């Protein structure tokens, strides 16, 4: 857990330096824009202190918090309940106080689907997703809940890829299959949506490229990249050059922030303000 969200009047004093991170900058830009007297702070919590931190946040009247690696799974032990997708994924990145209870949600995949819906409705779509880590799990569960008919998981490690594929096959109403990514991948012609949910392209490895045959990417496909830094990855560049509709990693980050703010404050924040704040951070 490293981000805690609470009303400003509840802040007393922190005897530790509080680092700013991009999510904090984005969320606080929305708070200012909507004249919300709230704060969103970045706080490091070590693995052994997680339970105490969650209990502390509750007794101090926090409205909720985001949590990230390594706390996304472990935090569940200390919560009172889970939303549907968080329960399916077995991972929480956003905790919300509801009627005095801590409820765990997962906003990563929901943020992604909000961005995707700006370009296409995932219902009845065929999706290829590269990756099988936390982001891929959140996104593939959420696109399947949104009605995608077919999800192909393409991943380097077979164990992780098969585990995610089994989750989709067992728990979600879509057809799912796995392709071990050990050679150049050809995107099937009938694919509607191609998603990079690996960390390939993340700063500082900005020259990295996904190993797939660019000739199999067509302008009819929507392409999404989760990498927020830099937002214009080689995949984004290649897909635009091919004439595809493209979603960059900032879209997902902004939309998961929008959903978090809605959960905590009940306000629907302006995503353009949040995106501008992020663009400033990432140049
Ligand atoms: P994980 O470590 O859980 O998963 C990483 C995935 O990338 C795995 O599938 C891994 O494959 C794959 N991978 C990494 N390097 C390579 C490589 N060189 N070749 C092939 N596959 C590779 O990370 P997360 O899922 O949590 O995060 C993935 C990315 O998503 C990060 O870059 C993160 O910044 C981004 N993200 C963006 C968000 C947003 O809002 N825009 C939100 C959350 C995450 P393998 O299983 O074989 O190791």
mmCIF file of C-alpha atoms in Angstrom, residues 126-133 136-137 139-141 143 150-169 174-182 185 188 193 195 197-198:
data_model
loop_
_atom_site.group_PDB
_atom_site.id
_atom_site.type_symbol
_atom_site.label_atom_id
_atom_site.label_comp_id
_atom_site.label_asym_id
_atom_site.label_seq_id
_atom_site.Cartn_x
_atom_site.Cartn_y
_atom_site.Cartn_z
ATOM 1 C CA UNK A 126 -12.070 -11.151 -30.150
ATOM 2 C CA UNK A 127 -9.192 -9.959 -28.002
ATOM 3 C CA UNK A 128 -5.489 -10.811 -28.066
ATOM 4 C CA UNK A 129 -3.661 -9.846 -24.900
ATOM 5 C CA UNK A 130 0.112 -9.966 -24.507
ATOM 6 C CA UNK A 131 1.078 -10.668 -20.888
ATOM 7 C CA UNK A 132 -0.314 -12.613 -17.962
ATOM 8 C CA UNK A 133 0.790 -10.526 -14.963
ATOM 9 C CA UNK A 136 -3.193 -8.583 -17.949
ATOM 10 C CA UNK A 137 -5.252 -10.394 -15.320
ATOM 11 C CA UNK A 139 -7.800 -6.303 -18.056
ATOM 12 C CA UNK A 140 -8.748 -9.740 -19.334
ATOM 13 C CA UNK A 141 -11.206 -10.378 -16.488
ATOM 14 C CA UNK A 143 -13.051 -7.320 -20.897
ATOM 15 C CA UNK A 150 -12.811 -14.702 -27.128
ATOM 16 C CA UNK A 151 -9.619 -13.858 -25.234
ATOM 17 C CA UNK A 152 -6.250 -15.199 -26.392
ATOM 18 C CA UNK A 153 -3.521 -14.874 -23.774
ATOM 19 C CA UNK A 154 -0.027 -14.648 -25.301
ATOM 20 C CA UNK A 155 2.678 -14.913 -22.662
ATOM 21 C CA UNK A 156 6.364 -15.736 -22.366
ATOM 22 C CA UNK A 157 6.045 -17.874 -19.237
ATOM 23 C CA UNK A 158 3.720 -20.811 -19.786
ATOM 24 C CA UNK A 159 2.842 -21.194 -16.121
ATOM 25 C CA UNK A 160 1.472 -17.678 -15.709
ATOM 26 C CA UNK A 161 -0.194 -17.725 -19.130
ATOM 27 C CA UNK A 162 -1.973 -21.013 -18.476
ATOM 28 C CA UNK A 163 -3.041 -19.920 -15.003
ATOM 29 C CA UNK A 164 -4.713 -16.775 -16.369
ATOM 30 C CA UNK A 165 -6.298 -18.696 -19.240
ATOM 31 C CA UNK A 166 -7.736 -21.245 -16.797
ATOM 32 C CA UNK A 167 -9.201 -18.463 -14.672
ATOM 33 C CA UNK A 168 -10.936 -17.039 -17.748
ATOM 34 C CA UNK A 169 -12.146 -20.470 -18.870
ATOM 35 C CA UNK A 174 -15.836 -16.168 -22.728
ATOM 36 C CA UNK A 175 -13.775 -18.574 -24.778
ATOM 37 C CA UNK A 176 -10.124 -18.360 -23.719
ATOM 38 C CA UNK A 177 -6.957 -19.910 -25.086
ATOM 39 C CA UNK A 178 -3.244 -19.636 -24.447
ATOM 40 C CA UNK A 179 -0.326 -19.197 -26.824
ATOM 41 C CA UNK A 180 3.202 -19.648 -25.486
ATOM 42 C CA UNK A 181 5.153 -16.630 -26.735
ATOM 43 C CA UNK A 182 8.417 -18.234 -27.737
ATOM 44 C CA UNK A 185 3.538 -14.079 -32.949
ATOM 45 C CA UNK A 188 -5.091 -13.863 -36.147
ATOM 46 C CA UNK A 193 -8.608 -5.752 -30.117
ATOM 47 C CA UNK A 195 -3.558 -5.285 -26.009
ATOM 48 C CA UNK A 197 -0.286 -5.736 -20.959
ATOM 49 C CA UNK A 198 3.391 -6.607 -20.541
#
